[in-house]
Coordinates of C-alpha atoms in Angstrom, one line a residue:
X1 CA -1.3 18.9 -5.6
X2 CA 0.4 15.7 -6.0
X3 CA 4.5 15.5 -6.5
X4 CA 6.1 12.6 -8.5
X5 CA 6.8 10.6 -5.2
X6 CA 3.5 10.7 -4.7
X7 CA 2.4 9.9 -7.8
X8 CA 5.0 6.9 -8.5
X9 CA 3.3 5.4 -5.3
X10 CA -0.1 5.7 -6.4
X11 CA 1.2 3.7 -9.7
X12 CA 3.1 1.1 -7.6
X13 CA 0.1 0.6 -5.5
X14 CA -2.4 0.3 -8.8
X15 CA -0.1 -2.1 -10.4
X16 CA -0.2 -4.4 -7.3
X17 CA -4.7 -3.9 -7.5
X18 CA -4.6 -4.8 -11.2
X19 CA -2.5 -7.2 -11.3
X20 CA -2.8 -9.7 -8.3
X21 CA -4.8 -12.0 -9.9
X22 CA -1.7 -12.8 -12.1
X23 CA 0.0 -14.7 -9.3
X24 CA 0.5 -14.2 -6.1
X25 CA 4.0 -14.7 -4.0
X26 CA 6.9 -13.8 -1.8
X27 CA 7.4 -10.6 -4.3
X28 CA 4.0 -9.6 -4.1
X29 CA 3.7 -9.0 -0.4
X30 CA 7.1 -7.4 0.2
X31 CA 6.3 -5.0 -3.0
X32 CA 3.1 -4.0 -0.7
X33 CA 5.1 -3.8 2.3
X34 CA 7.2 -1.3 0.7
X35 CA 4.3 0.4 -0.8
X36 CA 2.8 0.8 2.6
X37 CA 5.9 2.1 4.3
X38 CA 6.4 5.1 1.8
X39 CA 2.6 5.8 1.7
X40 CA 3.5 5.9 5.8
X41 CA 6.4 8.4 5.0
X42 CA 4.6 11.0 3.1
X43 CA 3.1 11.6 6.0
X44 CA 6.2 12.0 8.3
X45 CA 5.6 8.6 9.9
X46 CA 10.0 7.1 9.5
X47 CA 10.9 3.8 9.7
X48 CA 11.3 0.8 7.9
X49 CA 8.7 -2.0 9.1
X50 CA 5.2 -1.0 10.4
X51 CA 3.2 -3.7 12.5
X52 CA 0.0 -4.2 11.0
X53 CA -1.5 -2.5 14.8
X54 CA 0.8 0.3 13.2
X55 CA -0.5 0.6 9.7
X56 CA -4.3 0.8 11.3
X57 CA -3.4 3.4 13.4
X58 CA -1.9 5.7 10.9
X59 CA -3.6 4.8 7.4
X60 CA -6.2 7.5 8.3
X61 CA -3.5 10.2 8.6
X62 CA -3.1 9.7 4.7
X63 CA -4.1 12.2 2.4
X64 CA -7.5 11.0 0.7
X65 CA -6.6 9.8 -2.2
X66 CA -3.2 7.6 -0.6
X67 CA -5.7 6.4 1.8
X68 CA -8.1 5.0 -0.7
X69 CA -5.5 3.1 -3.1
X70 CA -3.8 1.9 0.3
X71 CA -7.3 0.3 1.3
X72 CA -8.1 -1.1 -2.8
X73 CA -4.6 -2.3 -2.4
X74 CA -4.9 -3.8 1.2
X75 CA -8.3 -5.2 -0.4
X76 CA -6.6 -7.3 -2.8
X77 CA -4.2 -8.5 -1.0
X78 CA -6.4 -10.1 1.4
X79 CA -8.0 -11.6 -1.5
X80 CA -5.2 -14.2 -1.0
X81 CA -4.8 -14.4 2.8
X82 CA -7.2 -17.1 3.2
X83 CA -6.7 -19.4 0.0

């Protein structure tokens, strides 16, 4: 069962899948860094920046469906990483 905190993350994270195509920016990839720390915290993992060595470690101690909106969302921002 899925609380509001956990659902408000799921929509932040969606909104950052369907709408990177709009522009991408500064905004964009500390939004997702934000997204990615609170996804950390429903899990009991604290703090407020997460090494990327970090985030790999832990993703898979998200519930399923966290994990798999983190990856979609992960996805599209890599979209960008190379352009």
């Amino acid at each position: 069962m899925k609380n509001e905190t956990t659902e408000q993350l799921l929509r932040d994270a969606r909104l950052i899948i369907d709408s990177h195509h709009e522009g991408f920016g500064e905004s964009l990839v500390l939004d997702a860094a934000s997204i990615r720390q609170r996804a950390l915290a429903t899990v009991g993992i604290g703090g407020m920046q997460h090494t990327e060595d970090e985030w790999d470690a832990n993703i898979g101690k998200l519930p399923l469906e966290i994990r798999s909106t983190m990856i979609a969302m992960d996805d599209a921002m890599d979209m960008h990483r190379f352009c």
